[in-house]
mmCIF file of C-alpha atoms and ligand atoms in Angstrom:
data_model
loop_
_atom_site.group_PDB
_atom_site.id
_atom_site.type_symbol
_atom_site.label_atom_id
_atom_site.label_comp_id
_atom_site.label_asym_id
_atom_site.label_seq_id
_atom_site.Cartn_x
_atom_site.Cartn_y
_atom_site.Cartn_z
ATOM 1 C CA MET A 108 8.316 -57.348 37.496
ATOM 2 C CA LYS A 109 9.615 -55.163 35.077
ATOM 3 C CA ASP A 110 7.794 -56.391 32.395
ATOM 4 C CA LEU A 111 4.462 -56.693 34.792
ATOM 5 C CA PHE A 112 4.263 -53.146 35.379
ATOM 6 C CA LEU A 113 4.862 -52.131 31.976
ATOM 7 C CA LYS A 114 2.136 -54.283 31.418
ATOM 8 C CA LYS A 115 -0.106 -51.679 33.375
ATOM 9 C CA PRO A 116 -2.135 -48.777 31.870
ATOM 10 C CA TYR A 117 -1.017 -45.293 33.888
ATOM 11 C CA VAL A 118 -4.794 -44.309 33.510
ATOM 12 C CA ALA A 119 -8.191 -46.617 32.102
ATOM 13 C CA ILE A 120 -11.480 -44.732 32.120
ATOM 14 C CA ARG A 121 -15.132 -46.074 31.606
ATOM 15 C CA LYS A 122 -17.146 -43.661 29.545
ATOM 16 C CA SER A 123 -19.264 -41.561 31.220
ATOM 17 C CA SER A 124 -18.803 -42.866 34.899
ATOM 18 C CA ARG A 125 -15.574 -40.758 35.691
ATOM 19 C CA HIS A 126 -15.493 -37.399 35.043
ATOM 20 C CA LEU A 127 -11.583 -35.428 33.772
ATOM 21 C CA LEU A 128 -10.739 -34.198 37.495
ATOM 22 C CA VAL A 129 -10.178 -38.691 38.263
ATOM 23 C CA LEU A 130 -8.328 -38.060 34.795
ATOM 24 C CA VAL A 131 -5.507 -36.384 36.480
ATOM 25 C CA CYS A 132 -6.045 -37.402 40.011
ATOM 26 C CA VAL A 133 -5.410 -40.603 38.718
ATOM 27 C CA LEU A 134 -2.658 -39.702 36.505
ATOM 28 C CA MET A 135 -0.279 -37.782 39.836
ATOM 29 C CA LEU A 136 -1.171 -40.861 41.657
ATOM 30 C CA SER A 137 -0.275 -43.747 39.383
ATOM 31 C CA VAL A 138 -2.342 -45.399 39.999
ATOM 32 C CA PRO A 139 -3.322 -49.086 37.705
ATOM 33 C CA ALA A 140 -7.392 -49.445 35.831
ATOM 34 C CA LEU A 141 -10.214 -48.127 37.401
ATOM 35 C CA SER A 142 -11.258 -50.509 34.133
ATOM 36 C CA GLY A 143 -10.285 -50.854 30.952
ATOM 37 C CA CYS A 144 -9.599 -54.108 28.186
ATOM 38 C CA THR A 145 -8.954 -56.370 30.855
ATOM 39 C CA SER A 146 -11.323 -55.789 33.116
ATOM 40 C CA GLN A 147 -14.099 -55.535 31.175
ATOM 41 C CA SER A 148 -13.511 -58.779 27.960
ATOM 42 C CA ALA A 149 -14.858 -61.216 29.533
ATOM 43 C CA ALA A 150 -19.331 -58.901 30.776
ATOM 44 C CA ARG A 151 -18.969 -55.892 27.748
ATOM 45 C CA PRO A 152 -21.705 -56.558 25.716
ATOM 46 C CA SER A 153 -21.471 -57.260 22.032
ATOM 47 C CA ASP A 154 -22.136 -53.316 20.516
ATOM 48 C CA LYS A 155 -19.769 -51.644 23.136
ATOM 49 C CA ILE A 156 -16.297 -50.836 22.011
ATOM 50 C CA LYS A 157 -12.546 -50.910 22.766
ATOM 51 C CA VAL A 158 -9.861 -48.486 22.548
ATOM 52 C CA GLY A 159 -6.277 -48.564 23.623
ATOM 53 C CA VAL A 160 -4.266 -45.477 23.493
ATOM 54 C CA THR A 161 -0.305 -45.300 24.005
ATOM 55 C CA ILE A 162 1.656 -42.186 24.347
ATOM 56 C CA TYR A 163 5.441 -40.859 23.609
ATOM 57 C CA ASP A 164 6.030 -39.332 27.288
ATOM 58 C CA GLN A 165 3.433 -38.411 29.075
ATOM 59 C CA TYR A 166 4.365 -34.982 30.861
ATOM 60 C CA ASP A 167 5.098 -33.998 27.619
ATOM 61 C CA THR A 168 2.626 -30.777 28.267
ATOM 62 C CA PHE A 169 0.435 -30.595 24.822
ATOM 63 C CA LEU A 170 -0.063 -34.282 24.796
ATOM 64 C CA SER A 171 -1.554 -34.700 28.496
ATOM 65 C CA GLN A 172 -3.231 -31.824 27.134
ATOM 66 C CA TYR A 173 -4.616 -33.373 24.003
ATOM 67 C CA MET A 174 -5.328 -36.040 26.330
ATOM 68 C CA GLU A 175 -7.904 -34.752 28.228
ATOM 69 C CA CYS A 176 -9.415 -33.580 25.168
ATOM 70 C CA PHE A 177 -9.553 -36.717 24.242
ATOM 71 C CA THR A 178 -10.901 -38.297 27.261
ATOM 72 C CA LYS A 179 -14.400 -35.166 26.704
ATOM 73 C CA GLU A 180 -14.735 -36.667 23.670
ATOM 74 C CA LEU A 181 -15.132 -39.814 25.852
ATOM 75 C CA GLU A 182 -17.487 -38.525 28.253
ATOM 76 C CA ALA A 183 -19.950 -38.352 25.915
ATOM 77 C CA ASP A 184 -19.973 -41.839 24.852
ATOM 78 C CA GLU A 185 -21.411 -44.963 27.183
ATOM 79 C CA ASP A 186 -19.905 -47.995 24.410
ATOM 80 C CA VAL A 187 -16.729 -46.854 24.499
ATOM 81 C CA ASP A 188 -13.933 -48.374 27.090
ATOM 82 C CA VAL A 189 -10.373 -46.450 26.315
ATOM 83 C CA VAL A 190 -7.249 -47.454 28.033
ATOM 84 C CA VAL A 191 -4.307 -45.141 27.526
ATOM 85 C CA TYR A 192 -0.937 -46.630 28.074
ATOM 86 C CA ASN A 193 2.213 -44.357 28.370
ATOM 87 C CA ALA A 194 4.710 -45.404 26.691
ATOM 88 C CA SER A 195 7.795 -43.251 28.476
ATOM 89 C CA GLN A 196 10.328 -43.001 25.451
ATOM 90 C CA SER A 197 10.476 -45.973 25.000
ATOM 91 C CA GLN A 198 9.721 -47.990 21.213
ATOM 92 C CA GLN A 199 10.584 -51.429 23.236
ATOM 93 C CA THR A 200 7.673 -50.121 25.507
ATOM 94 C CA GLN A 201 4.782 -48.818 23.537
ATOM 95 C CA ASN A 202 5.722 -52.911 21.436
ATOM 96 C CA SER A 203 4.842 -54.656 24.361
ATOM 97 C CA GLN A 204 1.468 -52.586 24.973
ATOM 98 C CA VAL A 205 0.255 -52.796 21.495
ATOM 99 C CA LYS A 206 0.979 -56.403 22.250
ATOM 100 C CA LYS A 207 -0.786 -55.524 25.249
ATOM 101 C CA MET A 208 -4.011 -54.452 23.842
ATOM 102 C CA ILE A 209 -4.529 -56.621 21.084
ATOM 103 C CA GLU A 210 -4.151 -59.894 23.758
ATOM 104 C CA ASP A 211 -6.779 -57.574 25.602
ATOM 105 C CA GLY A 212 -9.345 -57.532 22.355
ATOM 106 C CA CYS A 213 -9.008 -53.516 21.760
ATOM 107 C CA ASP A 214 -11.607 -53.066 18.599
ATOM 108 C CA VAL A 215 -8.288 -49.861 17.539
ATOM 109 C CA ILE A 216 -5.328 -48.969 18.592
ATOM 110 C CA CYS A 217 -5.087 -44.972 18.963
ATOM 111 C CA VAL A 218 -0.909 -45.180 18.797
ATOM 112 C CA ASN A 219 1.132 -41.994 19.634
ATOM 113 C CA LEU A 220 4.760 -43.486 17.876
ATOM 114 C CA VAL A 221 7.930 -43.219 20.414
ATOM 115 C CA ASP A 222 10.561 -43.793 17.288
ATOM 116 C CA ARG A 223 9.053 -42.985 14.367
ATOM 117 C CA THR A 224 11.168 -44.583 12.210
ATOM 118 C CA ASP A 225 10.779 -47.710 13.748
ATOM 119 C CA PRO A 226 6.591 -48.807 13.531
ATOM 120 C CA SER A 227 7.369 -52.333 12.571
ATOM 121 C CA THR A 228 6.601 -53.912 15.097
ATOM 122 C CA VAL A 229 3.356 -51.788 16.185
ATOM 123 C CA ILE A 230 2.102 -52.676 12.350
ATOM 124 C CA ASP A 231 2.934 -56.347 12.797
ATOM 125 C CA ALA A 232 1.434 -57.288 15.330
ATOM 126 C CA ALA A 233 -1.432 -55.329 14.419
ATOM 127 C CA LYS A 234 -1.880 -56.656 10.539
ATOM 128 C CA LYS A 235 -1.791 -60.467 11.913
ATOM 129 C CA ALA A 236 -4.443 -59.498 14.345
ATOM 130 C CA ASP A 237 -6.683 -57.535 12.055
ATOM 131 C CA VAL A 238 -7.212 -55.152 14.729
ATOM 132 C CA PRO A 239 -6.885 -51.294 12.458
ATOM 133 C CA ILE A 240 -4.745 -48.727 14.119
ATOM 134 C CA ILE A 241 -4.730 -45.220 14.166
ATOM 135 C CA PHE A 242 -1.610 -43.350 14.374
ATOM 136 C CA PHE A 243 -0.980 -39.746 16.144
ATOM 137 C CA ASN A 244 0.519 -36.549 16.730
ATOM 138 C CA ARG A 245 4.193 -38.747 15.413
ATOM 139 C CA GLU A 246 3.613 -39.104 11.594
ATOM 140 C CA LEU A 247 5.099 -42.321 10.253
ATOM 141 C CA VAL A 248 6.982 -41.975 6.880
ATOM 142 C CA GLU A 249 4.256 -43.065 4.020
ATOM 143 C CA GLY A 250 6.872 -46.437 2.755
ATOM 144 C CA ASP A 251 4.891 -47.605 6.270
ATOM 145 C CA ILE A 252 1.346 -46.518 6.342
ATOM 146 C CA GLY A 253 1.108 -47.689 3.153
ATOM 147 C CA ARG A 254 1.797 -51.660 4.748
ATOM 148 C CA TRP A 255 -2.056 -51.909 5.225
ATOM 149 C CA ASN A 256 -4.671 -50.204 4.417
ATOM 150 C CA ARG A 257 -6.090 -50.516 8.460
ATOM 151 C CA LEU A 258 -3.429 -47.436 8.643
ATOM 152 C CA PHE A 259 -4.542 -44.370 9.243
ATOM 153 C CA TYR A 260 -3.108 -40.689 10.372
ATOM 154 C CA VAL A 261 -4.347 -37.714 13.113
ATOM 155 C CA GLY A 262 -2.671 -34.577 13.225
ATOM 156 C CA ALA A 263 -1.851 -31.248 11.545
ATOM 157 C CA ASP A 264 1.072 -29.800 8.528
ATOM 158 C CA ALA A 265 4.397 -29.185 9.981
ATOM 159 C CA ALA A 266 5.014 -27.165 6.660
ATOM 160 C CA GLN A 267 2.011 -24.823 8.012
ATOM 161 C CA SER A 268 2.768 -24.726 11.374
ATOM 162 C CA GLY A 269 6.166 -23.346 10.577
ATOM 163 C CA ILE A 270 4.562 -20.852 7.358
ATOM 164 C CA LEU A 271 2.767 -18.926 10.889
ATOM 165 C CA GLU A 272 5.405 -18.703 13.049
ATOM 166 C CA GLY A 273 7.507 -17.145 10.635
ATOM 167 C CA GLU A 274 4.450 -14.757 8.800
ATOM 168 C CA LEU A 275 4.295 -14.171 13.043
ATOM 169 C CA ALA A 276 7.891 -13.309 14.109
ATOM 170 C CA ALA A 277 8.153 -11.717 10.380
ATOM 171 C CA SER A 278 5.472 -8.922 10.471
ATOM 172 C CA THR A 279 6.326 -8.246 14.188
ATOM 173 C CA CYS A 280 10.101 -7.553 12.263
ATOM 174 C CA LEU A 281 8.541 -5.481 9.925
ATOM 175 C CA SER A 282 6.164 -3.632 11.683
ATOM 176 C CA ASP A 283 8.680 -3.300 14.971
ATOM 177 C CA LYS A 284 11.728 -1.133 14.279
ATOM 178 C CA SER A 285 12.992 -1.332 18.565
ATOM 179 C CA ILE A 286 12.945 -5.269 17.298
ATOM 180 C CA ASP A 287 15.613 -4.582 16.404
ATOM 181 C CA ARG A 288 17.786 -3.311 18.963
ATOM 182 C CA ASN A 289 21.814 -2.561 17.129
ATOM 183 C CA GLY A 290 20.155 -0.338 14.142
ATOM 184 C CA ASP A 291 22.190 -2.967 12.750
ATOM 185 C CA GLY A 292 19.189 -3.649 10.130
ATOM 186 C CA LYS A 293 19.328 -6.673 9.960
ATOM 187 C CA ILE A 294 16.926 -9.311 13.471
ATOM 188 C CA GLN A 295 19.266 -11.614 15.556
ATOM 189 C CA TYR A 296 17.524 -14.961 15.993
ATOM 190 C CA ILE A 297 18.089 -18.527 17.245
ATOM 191 C CA VAL A 298 15.574 -20.620 17.010
ATOM 192 C CA LEU A 299 14.553 -23.299 19.572
ATOM 193 C CA GLU A 300 14.599 -26.843 18.368
ATOM 194 C CA GLY A 301 12.161 -30.566 18.939
ATOM 195 C CA GLU A 302 13.136 -33.778 18.528
ATOM 196 C CA ALA A 303 16.303 -34.227 16.151
ATOM 197 C CA GLY A 304 14.180 -36.878 13.362
ATOM 198 C CA HIS A 305 10.684 -35.861 14.781
ATOM 199 C CA GLN A 306 8.683 -34.353 11.531
ATOM 200 C CA ASP A 307 7.546 -31.204 13.128
ATOM 201 C CA ALA A 308 10.559 -29.845 14.400
ATOM 202 C CA ILE A 309 13.052 -30.524 11.396
ATOM 203 C CA VAL A 310 9.520 -28.454 9.972
ATOM 204 C CA ARG A 311 9.069 -26.012 11.730
ATOM 205 C CA THR A 312 12.442 -25.297 11.203
ATOM 206 C CA GLU A 313 13.123 -25.154 8.225
ATOM 207 C CA TYR A 314 9.636 -22.639 7.293
ATOM 208 C CA SER A 315 9.763 -20.795 9.762
ATOM 209 C CA VAL A 316 12.432 -19.184 9.049
ATOM 210 C CA ASP A 317 12.414 -19.624 5.168
ATOM 211 C CA THR A 318 9.253 -17.663 5.320
ATOM 212 C CA LEU A 319 10.731 -14.718 7.947
ATOM 213 C CA ILE A 320 13.333 -14.297 5.271
ATOM 214 C CA LYS A 321 10.880 -14.409 2.185
ATOM 215 C CA LYS A 322 8.368 -11.263 4.011
ATOM 216 C CA GLY A 323 11.689 -9.444 2.997
ATOM 217 C CA VAL A 324 13.317 -9.180 6.997
ATOM 218 C CA GLU A 325 17.357 -9.270 7.060
ATOM 219 C CA VAL A 326 18.359 -12.194 8.948
ATOM 220 C CA ASP A 327 21.536 -12.507 10.777
ATOM 221 C CA LYS A 328 21.162 -16.425 12.242
ATOM 222 C CA LEU A 329 23.768 -16.851 16.443
ATOM 223 C CA GLY A 330 22.501 -20.136 16.205
ATOM 224 C CA TYR A 331 20.662 -22.952 17.223
ATOM 225 C CA ALA A 332 19.853 -25.349 19.807
ATOM 226 C CA ILE A 333 17.226 -28.567 20.157
ATOM 227 C CA ALA A 334 15.565 -28.955 23.618
ATOM 228 C CA ASN A 335 13.976 -32.074 22.833
ATOM 229 C CA TRP A 336 10.154 -29.858 23.418
ATOM 230 C CA ASN A 337 11.188 -29.134 26.568
ATOM 231 C CA ARG A 338 10.706 -26.368 29.530
ATOM 232 C CA ALA A 339 13.914 -27.060 31.815
ATOM 233 C CA GLN A 340 16.994 -28.303 28.956
ATOM 234 C CA ALA A 341 15.190 -24.577 26.880
ATOM 235 C CA GLN A 342 16.191 -22.676 29.193
ATOM 236 C CA THR A 343 19.565 -23.812 29.743
ATOM 237 C CA LYS A 344 20.215 -23.905 26.293
ATOM 238 C CA VAL A 345 19.153 -20.192 26.823
ATOM 239 C CA THR A 346 20.930 -19.799 29.817
ATOM 240 C CA SER A 347 23.790 -20.140 28.020
ATOM 241 C CA PHE A 348 22.898 -17.878 25.108
ATOM 242 C CA ILE A 349 22.021 -15.397 27.103
ATOM 243 C CA GLU A 350 26.035 -15.207 28.479
ATOM 244 C CA ASN A 351 27.966 -15.150 24.519
ATOM 245 C CA TYR A 352 25.244 -13.199 23.600
ATOM 246 C CA GLY A 353 23.619 -11.017 25.967
ATOM 247 C CA ASP A 354 21.396 -8.306 24.961
ATOM 248 C CA GLY A 355 22.337 -9.432 21.319
ATOM 249 C CA ILE A 356 19.552 -12.190 20.254
ATOM 250 C CA GLU A 357 16.780 -10.091 18.459
ATOM 251 C CA LEU A 358 13.809 -13.031 17.968
ATOM 252 C CA ILE A 359 13.887 -16.275 19.709
ATOM 253 C CA MET A 360 11.647 -18.437 17.276
ATOM 254 C CA SER A 361 11.265 -22.024 19.365
ATOM 255 C CA ASN A 362 9.340 -25.194 18.047
ATOM 256 C CA ASN A 363 6.851 -25.450 20.557
ATOM 257 C CA ASP A 364 5.638 -23.760 23.318
ATOM 258 C CA ASP A 365 7.672 -25.359 25.974
ATOM 259 C CA MET A 366 10.403 -24.291 24.740
ATOM 260 C CA ALA A 367 9.071 -21.007 23.934
ATOM 261 C CA LEU A 368 8.457 -19.914 28.159
ATOM 262 C CA GLY A 369 11.834 -22.598 29.384
ATOM 263 C CA ALA A 370 13.702 -18.727 26.837
ATOM 264 C CA ILE A 371 10.695 -16.299 28.772
ATOM 265 C CA ASP A 372 11.599 -18.569 32.367
ATOM 266 C CA ALA A 373 15.911 -18.055 31.096
ATOM 267 C CA TYR A 374 15.462 -14.091 31.134
ATOM 268 C CA GLU A 375 14.179 -13.967 34.415
ATOM 269 C CA ALA A 376 16.424 -15.462 36.229
ATOM 270 C CA ALA A 377 18.611 -13.635 34.149
ATOM 271 C CA GLY A 378 16.921 -10.823 36.036
ATOM 272 C CA ILE A 379 17.048 -9.548 32.083
ATOM 273 C CA LEU A 380 14.143 -6.914 31.980
ATOM 274 C CA LYS A 381 11.391 -7.254 29.993
ATOM 275 C CA SER A 382 11.402 -4.403 27.631
ATOM 276 C CA ASP A 383 15.820 -5.494 26.437
ATOM 277 C CA TRP A 384 14.107 -9.677 25.967
ATOM 278 C CA PRO A 385 14.124 -10.616 22.036
ATOM 279 C CA ALA A 386 10.468 -11.332 20.320
ATOM 280 C CA ILE A 387 9.402 -14.699 21.262
ATOM 281 C CA PHE A 388 7.295 -17.196 19.415
ATOM 282 C CA GLY A 389 6.152 -20.331 20.448
ATOM 283 C CA ILE A 390 3.774 -22.729 18.900
ATOM 284 C CA ASP A 391 1.023 -25.108 20.173
ATOM 285 C CA GLY A 392 -1.447 -22.865 22.230
ATOM 286 C CA THR A 393 -1.118 -25.387 25.495
ATOM 287 C CA SER A 394 -2.803 -23.001 27.842
ATOM 288 C CA VAL A 395 0.415 -22.189 29.836
ATOM 289 C CA GLY A 396 1.693 -20.883 26.311
ATOM 290 C CA LEU A 397 -1.923 -18.552 25.618
ATOM 291 C CA GLU A 398 -0.999 -17.121 29.825
ATOM 292 C CA ALA A 399 1.593 -16.392 29.037
ATOM 293 C CA VAL A 400 0.847 -14.937 25.601
ATOM 294 C CA ARG A 401 -1.829 -12.653 27.684
ATOM 295 C CA ASP A 402 1.025 -11.057 29.732
ATOM 296 C CA ASP A 403 2.956 -10.123 27.168
ATOM 297 C CA LYS A 404 5.664 -12.320 27.429
ATOM 298 C CA MET A 405 6.193 -14.191 24.789
ATOM 299 C CA THR A 406 4.527 -11.783 20.773
ATOM 300 C CA GLY A 407 2.616 -14.964 20.232
ATOM 301 C CA THR A 408 2.068 -18.917 18.687
ATOM 302 C CA VAL A 409 0.194 -20.571 16.376
ATOM 303 C CA TYR A 410 -2.746 -22.825 17.225
ATOM 304 C CA ASN A 411 -2.385 -26.700 17.279
ATOM 305 C CA ASP A 412 -5.706 -27.668 18.115
ATOM 306 C CA LYS A 413 -5.850 -30.780 20.404
ATOM 307 C CA GLU A 414 -9.560 -30.110 20.605
ATOM 308 C CA GLY A 415 -10.456 -30.960 16.550
ATOM 309 C CA GLN A 416 -6.944 -33.419 16.428
ATOM 310 C CA ALA A 417 -8.520 -35.136 19.847
ATOM 311 C CA GLN A 418 -12.304 -35.344 18.079
ATOM 312 C CA ALA A 419 -10.927 -36.632 14.644
ATOM 313 C CA MET A 420 -8.873 -39.799 16.348
ATOM 314 C CA TYR A 421 -11.733 -40.253 18.765
ATOM 315 C CA ARG A 422 -14.516 -40.265 16.129
ATOM 316 C CA LEU A 423 -12.448 -42.528 13.263
ATOM 317 C CA ALA A 424 -11.809 -44.981 16.375
ATOM 318 C CA VAL A 425 -15.022 -45.338 16.955
ATOM 319 C CA THR A 426 -16.076 -45.533 13.499
ATOM 320 C CA ILE A 427 -13.577 -48.813 12.299
ATOM 321 C CA ALA A 428 -13.878 -49.913 15.008
ATOM 322 C CA ARG A 429 -18.042 -50.501 14.605
ATOM 323 C CA GLY A 430 -16.378 -51.700 11.360
ATOM 324 C CA GLY A 431 -17.201 -48.460 8.931
ATOM 325 C CA SER A 432 -15.070 -46.700 6.726
ATOM 326 C CA ILE A 433 -12.629 -43.228 6.915
ATOM 327 C CA GLU A 434 -15.157 -41.716 4.828
ATOM 328 C CA GLU A 435 -17.964 -41.633 6.496
ATOM 329 C CA LEU A 436 -16.544 -38.854 7.770
ATOM 330 C CA SER A 437 -15.591 -36.615 5.016
ATOM 331 C CA ASP A 438 -18.222 -34.031 5.513
ATOM 332 C CA GLU A 439 -16.666 -33.601 8.693
ATOM 333 C CA PHE A 440 -12.616 -33.404 8.350
ATOM 334 C CA GLU A 441 -10.701 -33.545 5.203
ATOM 335 C CA ILE A 442 -9.663 -36.899 4.639
ATOM 336 C CA THR A 443 -6.476 -37.491 2.579
ATOM 337 C CA ASP A 444 -5.959 -40.473 0.581
ATOM 338 C CA GLY A 445 -7.664 -42.522 2.641
ATOM 339 C CA LYS A 446 -5.693 -42.284 5.932
ATOM 340 C CA TYR A 447 -4.751 -38.684 7.398
ATOM 341 C CA ILE A 448 -7.187 -36.454 8.698
ATOM 342 C CA ARG A 449 -4.790 -33.826 9.701
ATOM 343 C CA LEU A 450 -6.126 -30.482 11.374
ATOM 344 C CA SER A 451 -5.484 -26.182 11.211
ATOM 345 C CA TYR A 452 -3.354 -24.660 12.817
ATOM 346 C CA GLU A 453 -4.002 -20.728 12.950
ATOM 347 C CA LYS A 454 -1.769 -17.972 14.699
ATOM 348 C CA ILE A 455 -2.289 -16.262 17.512
ATOM 349 C CA THR A 456 -0.883 -13.244 19.105
ATOM 350 C CA ALA A 457 -2.512 -10.455 21.262
ATOM 351 C CA THR A 458 -4.914 -8.754 19.251
ATOM 352 C CA ASN A 459 -6.612 -12.269 18.953
ATOM 353 C CA ILE A 460 -5.910 -14.877 22.957
ATOM 354 C CA ASN A 461 -9.581 -14.436 24.135
ATOM 355 C CA LYS A 462 -10.990 -16.041 21.459
ATOM 356 C CA TYR A 463 -8.585 -19.445 23.236
ATOM 357 C CA LEU A 464 -8.093 -18.708 26.306
ATOM 358 C CA SER A 465 -12.140 -19.309 26.081
ATOM 359 C CA ARG A 466 -11.890 -22.424 24.468
HETATM 360 C C1 GAL B 291 3.622 -31.630 18.554
HETATM 361 C C2 GAL B 291 4.578 -30.321 19.718
HETATM 362 C C3 GAL B 291 5.182 -30.454 20.773
HETATM 363 C C4 GAL B 291 5.584 -32.150 21.324
HETATM 364 C C5 GAL B 291 5.882 -32.313 20.581
HETATM 365 C C6 GAL B 291 5.155 -34.510 20.520
HETATM 366 O O1 GAL B 291 3.450 -31.679 17.473
HETATM 367 O O2 GAL B 291 4.167 -28.996 18.853
HETATM 368 O O3 GAL B 291 4.874 -29.843 21.861
HETATM 369 O O4 GAL B 291 3.689 -32.162 21.205
HETATM 370 O O5 GAL B 291 3.841 -32.816 19.017
HETATM 371 O O6 GAL B 291 5.281 -35.887 19.888
HETATM 372 CA CA1 CA B 292 19.608 -6.311 14.567
#
């Protein structure tokens, strides 16, 4: 029974016939497939394509909003069926899901790897069946993506997000002397890190701090905490930083918005006045993150272009499923090494927040 359950998609969408609201309801109710690879395989016309997707964790805020963008792309396309699986943070589960999608005749599979260092089973199965794979958001190492010419990656440049976050923090610290609350000429900071071993966590942490220093901010590191992209975990970690350092924390740089929001939750729960909070920065520009910038709780964030990435993944999936090549998309997207499409990040502060809130 357990095995059977793992093989069920958490949502399947038949294009244009389902509304986004249906997707949300299905997500909440965990109803099995409405349609999908299995149910469609016998009857589908030969030009109809089937796209399989598996994501590492359906409760990840950024990825669930990314998937909403992806399904919006598909709403306009009559000729595509999609099935989406949740791997629930298990690589083994994800491996079974990929095998199931291959058996069910998916023409292309989009994989948000659970363990970015362990894509072998997925690659071997896809190669054997000659089904192309688009990895997304959790980037595998170059040696692995080079193992076959029908492996691709859609994402963003992690270093750029760290640099932009560091620039945002630097310009705030340099222009607003009240950030240095104790007036010692240094900024006491903490970093909230995503998952250990995730490219975005490692690279964002390194580049955000390096950029801050390069821009001329004198810093004093109080500590860092790994909170796995997660709001509640970040709240717990920041609560203990507040217990240790009181109002001595002047800056919090978070690898994503959800953890920055967890820091905000910690300050609110501790009953600390907004005027005594540190400057807090995130990355993603999720809807909740944008609202926190609008409400002046988060000083700034960096836009992780989910619309652009979802559109690139959709366009690439449809193109290669129909036997085309990634190069056909070179007018629409920047393509690197015939394998990678990376979208740019953008800085968000109170001054340009409206542009993002209305997206
Ligand atoms: C990052 C994003 C995080 C989290 C992570 C999951 O790009 O900023 O919020 O979604 O991907 O892999
Ligand atoms: Ca200081």
